[in-house]
Rosetta silent file (secondary structure, phi, psi, omega in degrees, C-alpha in Angstrom):
SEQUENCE: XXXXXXXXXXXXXXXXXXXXXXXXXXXXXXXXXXXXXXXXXXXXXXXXXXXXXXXXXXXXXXXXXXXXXXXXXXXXXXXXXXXXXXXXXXXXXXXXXXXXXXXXXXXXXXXXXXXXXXXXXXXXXXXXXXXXXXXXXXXXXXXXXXXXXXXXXXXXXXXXXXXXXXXXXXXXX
SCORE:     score description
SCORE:     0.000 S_00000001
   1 L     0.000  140.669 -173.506  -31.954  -49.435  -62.200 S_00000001
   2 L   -93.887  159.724 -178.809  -28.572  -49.713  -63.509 S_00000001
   3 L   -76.177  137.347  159.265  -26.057  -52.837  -62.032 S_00000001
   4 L   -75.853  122.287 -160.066  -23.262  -50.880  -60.480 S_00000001
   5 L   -92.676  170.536 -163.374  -19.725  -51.008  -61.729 S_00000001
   6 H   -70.202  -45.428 -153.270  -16.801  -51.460  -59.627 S_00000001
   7 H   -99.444  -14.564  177.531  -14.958  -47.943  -59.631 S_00000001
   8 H   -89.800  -25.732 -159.876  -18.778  -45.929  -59.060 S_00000001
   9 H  -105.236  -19.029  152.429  -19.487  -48.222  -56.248 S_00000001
  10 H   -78.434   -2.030  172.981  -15.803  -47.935  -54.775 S_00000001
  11 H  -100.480   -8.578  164.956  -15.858  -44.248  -55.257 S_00000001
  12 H   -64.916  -55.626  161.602  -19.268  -44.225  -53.562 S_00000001
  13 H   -47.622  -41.675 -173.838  -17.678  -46.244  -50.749 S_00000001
  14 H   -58.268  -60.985  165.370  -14.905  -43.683  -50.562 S_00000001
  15 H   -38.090  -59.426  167.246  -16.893  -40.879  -50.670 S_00000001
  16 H   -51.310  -47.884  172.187  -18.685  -42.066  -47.475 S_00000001
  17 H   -66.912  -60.067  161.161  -15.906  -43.267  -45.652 S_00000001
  18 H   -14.068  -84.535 -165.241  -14.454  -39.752  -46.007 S_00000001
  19 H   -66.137  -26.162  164.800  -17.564  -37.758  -44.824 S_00000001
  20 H  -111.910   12.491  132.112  -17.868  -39.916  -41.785 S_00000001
  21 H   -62.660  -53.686  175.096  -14.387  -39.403  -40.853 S_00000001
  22 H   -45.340  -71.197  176.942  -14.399  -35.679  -41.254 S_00000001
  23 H   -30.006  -41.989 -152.891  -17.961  -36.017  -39.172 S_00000001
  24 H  -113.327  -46.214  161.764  -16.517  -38.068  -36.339 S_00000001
  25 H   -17.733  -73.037  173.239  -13.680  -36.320  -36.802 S_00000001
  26 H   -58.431  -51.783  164.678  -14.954  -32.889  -36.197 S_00000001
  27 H   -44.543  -70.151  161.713  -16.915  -34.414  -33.052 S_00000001
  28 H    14.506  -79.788 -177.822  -13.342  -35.588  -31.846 S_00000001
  29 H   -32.571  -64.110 -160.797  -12.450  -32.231  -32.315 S_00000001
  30 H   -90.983  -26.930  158.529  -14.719  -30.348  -30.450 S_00000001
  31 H   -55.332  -43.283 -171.534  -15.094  -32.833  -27.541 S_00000001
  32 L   -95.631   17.210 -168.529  -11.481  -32.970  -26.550 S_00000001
  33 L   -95.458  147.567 -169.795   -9.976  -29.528  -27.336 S_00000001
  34 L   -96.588  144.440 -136.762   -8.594  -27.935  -24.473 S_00000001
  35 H   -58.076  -47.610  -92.964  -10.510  -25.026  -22.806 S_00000001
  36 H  -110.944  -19.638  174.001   -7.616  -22.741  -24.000 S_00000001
  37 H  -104.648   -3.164 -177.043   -8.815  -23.393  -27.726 S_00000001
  38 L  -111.277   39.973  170.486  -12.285  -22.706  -27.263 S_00000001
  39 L    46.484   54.142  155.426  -11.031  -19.152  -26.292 S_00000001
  40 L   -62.897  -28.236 -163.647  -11.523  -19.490  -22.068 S_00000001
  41 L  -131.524  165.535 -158.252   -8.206  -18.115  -21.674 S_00000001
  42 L  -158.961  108.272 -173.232   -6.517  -14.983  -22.496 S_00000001
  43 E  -114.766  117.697  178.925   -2.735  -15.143  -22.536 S_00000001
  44 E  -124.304  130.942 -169.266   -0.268  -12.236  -22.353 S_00000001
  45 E   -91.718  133.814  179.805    3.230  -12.628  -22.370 S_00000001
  46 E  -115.405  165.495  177.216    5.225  -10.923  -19.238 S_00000001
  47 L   -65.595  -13.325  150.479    8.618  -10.986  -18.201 S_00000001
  48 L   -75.334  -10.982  168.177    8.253  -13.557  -15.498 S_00000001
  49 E   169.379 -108.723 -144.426    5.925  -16.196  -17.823 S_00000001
  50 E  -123.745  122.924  164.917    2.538  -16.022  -18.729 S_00000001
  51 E  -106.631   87.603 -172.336   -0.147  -13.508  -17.441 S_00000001
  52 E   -72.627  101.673  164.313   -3.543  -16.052  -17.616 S_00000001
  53 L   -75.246   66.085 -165.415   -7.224  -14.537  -17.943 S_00000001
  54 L   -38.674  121.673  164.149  -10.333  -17.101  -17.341 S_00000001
  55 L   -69.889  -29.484 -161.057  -12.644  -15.302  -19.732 S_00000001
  56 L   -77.131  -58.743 -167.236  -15.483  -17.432  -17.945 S_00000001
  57 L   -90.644  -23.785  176.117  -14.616  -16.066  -14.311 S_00000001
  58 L   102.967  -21.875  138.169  -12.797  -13.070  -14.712 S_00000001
  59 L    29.483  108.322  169.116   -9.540  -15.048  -13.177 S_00000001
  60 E  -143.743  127.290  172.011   -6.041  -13.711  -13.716 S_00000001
  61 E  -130.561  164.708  163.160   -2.791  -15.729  -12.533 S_00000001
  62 E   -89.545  146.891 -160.266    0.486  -15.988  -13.228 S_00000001
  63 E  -125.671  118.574  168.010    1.841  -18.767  -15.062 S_00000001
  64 E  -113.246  143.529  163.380    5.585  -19.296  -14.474 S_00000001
  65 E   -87.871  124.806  143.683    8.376  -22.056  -15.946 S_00000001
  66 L   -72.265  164.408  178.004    9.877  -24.227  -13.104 S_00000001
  67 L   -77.944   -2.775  160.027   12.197  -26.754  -13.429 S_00000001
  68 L   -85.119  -28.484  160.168    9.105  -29.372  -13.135 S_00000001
  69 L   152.879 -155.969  161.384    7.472  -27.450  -15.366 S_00000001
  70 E   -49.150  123.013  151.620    4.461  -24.912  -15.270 S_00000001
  71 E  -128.342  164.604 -158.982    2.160  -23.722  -12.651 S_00000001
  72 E  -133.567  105.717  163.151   -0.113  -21.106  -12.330 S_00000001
  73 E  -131.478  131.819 -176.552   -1.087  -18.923   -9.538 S_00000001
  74 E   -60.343  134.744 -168.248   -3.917  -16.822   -9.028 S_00000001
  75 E  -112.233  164.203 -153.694   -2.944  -13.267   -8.403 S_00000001
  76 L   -92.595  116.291  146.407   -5.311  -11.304   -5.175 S_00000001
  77 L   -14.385   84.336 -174.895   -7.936   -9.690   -5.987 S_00000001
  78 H   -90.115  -28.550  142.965   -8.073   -6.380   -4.823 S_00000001
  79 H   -41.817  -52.030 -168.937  -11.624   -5.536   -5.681 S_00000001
  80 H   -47.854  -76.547 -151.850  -12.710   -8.359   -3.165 S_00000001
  81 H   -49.919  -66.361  168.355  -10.241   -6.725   -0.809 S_00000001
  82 H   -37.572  -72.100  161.703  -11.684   -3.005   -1.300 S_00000001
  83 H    -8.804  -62.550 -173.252  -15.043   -4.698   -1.015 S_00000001
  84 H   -63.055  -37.222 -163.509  -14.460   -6.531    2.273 S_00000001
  85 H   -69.413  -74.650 -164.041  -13.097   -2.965    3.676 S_00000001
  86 H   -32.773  -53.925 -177.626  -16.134   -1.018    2.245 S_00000001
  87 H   -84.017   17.507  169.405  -18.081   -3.158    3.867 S_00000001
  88 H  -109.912  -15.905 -172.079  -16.529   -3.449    7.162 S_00000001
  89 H   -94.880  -29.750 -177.874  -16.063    0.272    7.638 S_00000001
  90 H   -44.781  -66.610 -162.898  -19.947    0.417    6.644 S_00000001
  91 H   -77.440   -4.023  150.498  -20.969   -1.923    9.704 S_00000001
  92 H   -64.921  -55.303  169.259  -18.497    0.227   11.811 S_00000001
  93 H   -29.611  -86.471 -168.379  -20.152    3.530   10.426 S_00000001
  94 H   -38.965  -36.108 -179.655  -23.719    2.194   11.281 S_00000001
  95 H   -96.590  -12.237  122.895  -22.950    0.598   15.087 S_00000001
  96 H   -16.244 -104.112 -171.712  -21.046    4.317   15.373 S_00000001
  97 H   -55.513  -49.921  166.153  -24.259    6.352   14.663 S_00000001
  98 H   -46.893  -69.514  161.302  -26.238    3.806   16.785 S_00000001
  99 H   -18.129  -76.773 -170.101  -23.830    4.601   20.390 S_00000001
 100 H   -35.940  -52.767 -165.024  -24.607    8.151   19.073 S_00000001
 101 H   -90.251  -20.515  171.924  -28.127    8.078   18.929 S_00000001
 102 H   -62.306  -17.913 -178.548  -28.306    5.732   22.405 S_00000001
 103 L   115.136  152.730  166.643  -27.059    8.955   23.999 S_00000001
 104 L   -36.231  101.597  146.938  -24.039   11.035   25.470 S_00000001
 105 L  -106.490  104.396 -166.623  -22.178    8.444   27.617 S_00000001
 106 L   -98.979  108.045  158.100  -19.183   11.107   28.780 S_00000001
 107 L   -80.605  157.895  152.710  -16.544    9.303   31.588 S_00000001
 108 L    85.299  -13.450  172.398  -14.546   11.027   33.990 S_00000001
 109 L   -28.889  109.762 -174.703  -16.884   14.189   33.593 S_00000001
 110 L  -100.243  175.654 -177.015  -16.167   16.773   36.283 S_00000001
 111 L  -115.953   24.941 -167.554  -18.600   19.476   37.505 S_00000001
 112 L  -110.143  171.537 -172.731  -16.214   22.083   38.433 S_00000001
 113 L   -99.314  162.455  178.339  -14.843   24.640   35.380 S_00000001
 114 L   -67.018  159.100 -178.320  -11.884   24.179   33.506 S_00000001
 115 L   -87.699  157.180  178.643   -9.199   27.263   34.596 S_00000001
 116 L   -90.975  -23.594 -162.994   -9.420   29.937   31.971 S_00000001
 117 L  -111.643  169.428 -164.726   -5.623   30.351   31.776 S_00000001
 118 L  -134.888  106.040 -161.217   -3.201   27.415   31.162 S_00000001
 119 L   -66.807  -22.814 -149.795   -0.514   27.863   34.045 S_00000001
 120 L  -109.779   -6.994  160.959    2.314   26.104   31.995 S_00000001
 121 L   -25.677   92.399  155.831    1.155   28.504   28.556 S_00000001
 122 L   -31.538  146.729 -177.966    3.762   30.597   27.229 S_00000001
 123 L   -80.118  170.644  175.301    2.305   34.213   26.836 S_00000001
 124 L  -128.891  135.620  169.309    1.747   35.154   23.311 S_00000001
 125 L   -19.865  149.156 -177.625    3.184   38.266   21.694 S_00000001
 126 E  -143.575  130.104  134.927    0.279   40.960   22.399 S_00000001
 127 E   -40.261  107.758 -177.884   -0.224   43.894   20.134 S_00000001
 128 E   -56.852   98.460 -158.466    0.046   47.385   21.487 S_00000001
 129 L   -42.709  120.032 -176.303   -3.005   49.475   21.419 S_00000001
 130 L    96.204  -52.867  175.356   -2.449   51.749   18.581 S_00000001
 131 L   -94.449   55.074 -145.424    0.865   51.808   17.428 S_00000001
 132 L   -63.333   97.737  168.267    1.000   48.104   16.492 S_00000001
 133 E  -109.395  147.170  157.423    4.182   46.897   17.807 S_00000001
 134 E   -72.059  122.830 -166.515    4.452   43.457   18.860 S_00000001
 135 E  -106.147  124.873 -153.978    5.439   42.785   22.362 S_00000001
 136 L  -114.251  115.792  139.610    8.010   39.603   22.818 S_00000001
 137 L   -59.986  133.794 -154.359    8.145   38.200   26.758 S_00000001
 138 L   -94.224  165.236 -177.858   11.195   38.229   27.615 S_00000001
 139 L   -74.223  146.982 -168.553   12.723   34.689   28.913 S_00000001
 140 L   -54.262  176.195  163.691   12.711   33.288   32.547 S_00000001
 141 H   -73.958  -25.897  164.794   15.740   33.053   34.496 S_00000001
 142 H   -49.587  -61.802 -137.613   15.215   29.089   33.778 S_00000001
 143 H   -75.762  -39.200 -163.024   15.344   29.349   29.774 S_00000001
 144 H  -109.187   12.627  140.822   18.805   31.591   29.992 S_00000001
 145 H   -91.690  -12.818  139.798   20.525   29.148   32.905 S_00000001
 146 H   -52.576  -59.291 -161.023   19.668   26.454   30.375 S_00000001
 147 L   -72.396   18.983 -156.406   20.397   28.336   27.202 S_00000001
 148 L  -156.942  -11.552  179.871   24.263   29.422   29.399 S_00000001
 149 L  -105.851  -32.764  148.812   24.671   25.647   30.367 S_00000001
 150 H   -21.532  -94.603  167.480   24.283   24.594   27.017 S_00000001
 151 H   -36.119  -29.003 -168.125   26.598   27.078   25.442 S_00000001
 152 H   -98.756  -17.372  158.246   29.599   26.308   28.721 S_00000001
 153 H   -82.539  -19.723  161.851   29.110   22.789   27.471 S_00000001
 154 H   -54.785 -108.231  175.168   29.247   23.238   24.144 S_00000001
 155 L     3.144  -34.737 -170.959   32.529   25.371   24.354 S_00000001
 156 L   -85.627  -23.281 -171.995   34.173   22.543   26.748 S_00000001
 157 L   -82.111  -66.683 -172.673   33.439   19.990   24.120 S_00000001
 158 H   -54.658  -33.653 -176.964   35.149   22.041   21.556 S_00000001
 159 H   -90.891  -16.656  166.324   38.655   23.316   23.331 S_00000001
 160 H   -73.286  -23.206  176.495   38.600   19.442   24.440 S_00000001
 161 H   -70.623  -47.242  179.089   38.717   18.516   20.895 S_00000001
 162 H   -71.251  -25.785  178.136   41.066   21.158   19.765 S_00000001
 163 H   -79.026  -43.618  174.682   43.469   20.093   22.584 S_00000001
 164 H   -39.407  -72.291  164.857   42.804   16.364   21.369 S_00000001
 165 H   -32.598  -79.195 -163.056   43.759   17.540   17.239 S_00000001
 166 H   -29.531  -55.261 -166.772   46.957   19.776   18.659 S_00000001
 167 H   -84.815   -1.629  172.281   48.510   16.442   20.364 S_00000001
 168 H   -84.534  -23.343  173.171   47.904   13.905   17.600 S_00000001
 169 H   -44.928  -51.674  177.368   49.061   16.573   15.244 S_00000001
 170 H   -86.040   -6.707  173.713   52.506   17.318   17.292 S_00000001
 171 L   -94.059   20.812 -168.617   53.074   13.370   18.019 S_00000001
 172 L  -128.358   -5.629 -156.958   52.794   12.535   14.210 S_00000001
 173 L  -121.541    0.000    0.000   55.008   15.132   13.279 S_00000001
């Protein structure tokens, strides 16, 4: 074995010291890097900040600057929300179709028949056998002392207006 010189056995030393910085280094490294470097997050920039994706959870908030500084809020889920509703209309569906199958519970059920005619019905045009003309009922004496009380109020409104126009017209002038 040869005796070791000075400059092989400080470049030996070197050499070591190096490689178990870089080593401990690299450990450093990979303990304390923030999840955002180990690719957890997924950042897109929007016009109000930051639109943040947890890769891990499926997560997405918004990340805005305040004047203390950042936060981050989680924006609502709307699958969940569809979800809860599917599954709320389901257990509605299901206690539905149970009532159903316990049987016809009908209130207020009378035993006498309904009138075939509807007293308060308007007739409806009726076709004429053969020649098909439509036949129009003509209106009560109600519909045309409405439809004539209307019209004399209408009319009353209007020559009050026109007398109203004439005298600001002839005092302005």
């Amino acid at each position: 074995m040869r005796p070791a010189n000075s400059s092989t056995a400080s470049w030996l030393a070197a050499a070591a010291i190096a490689a178990a910085m870089t080593i401990s280094g690299g450990l450093l490294a990979a303990q304390s890097a923030p999840d955002s470097e180990n690719g957890r997050y997924s950042m897109t920039p929007i016009p109000e900040g930051v639109l943040r994706l947890d890769t891990r959870t499926g997560t997405v908030s918004t990340c805005t600057r305040s004047g203390v500084g950042w936060a981050c809020y989680a924006v609502p889920d709307e699958r969940t929300a569809l979800d809860a509703e599917i599954g709320r209309l389901q257990a509605e569906v299901e206690t539905l179709k149970g009532r159903l199958a316990a049987g016809p519970t009908v209130s207020g059920k009378i035993d006498e028949a309904l009138p075939k005619s509807d007293p308060l019905k308007k007739a409806e045009p009726k076709a004429a056998e053969g020649d098909r003309r439509i036949e129009i009922p003509l209106p009560s004496d109600q519909d045309v002392d409405r439809v004539m009380s209307f019209l004399e109020k209408a009319w009353r409104r209007l020559i009050d207006m026109a007398n109203r126009v004439q005298k600001d017209v002839s005092g302005k002038i």
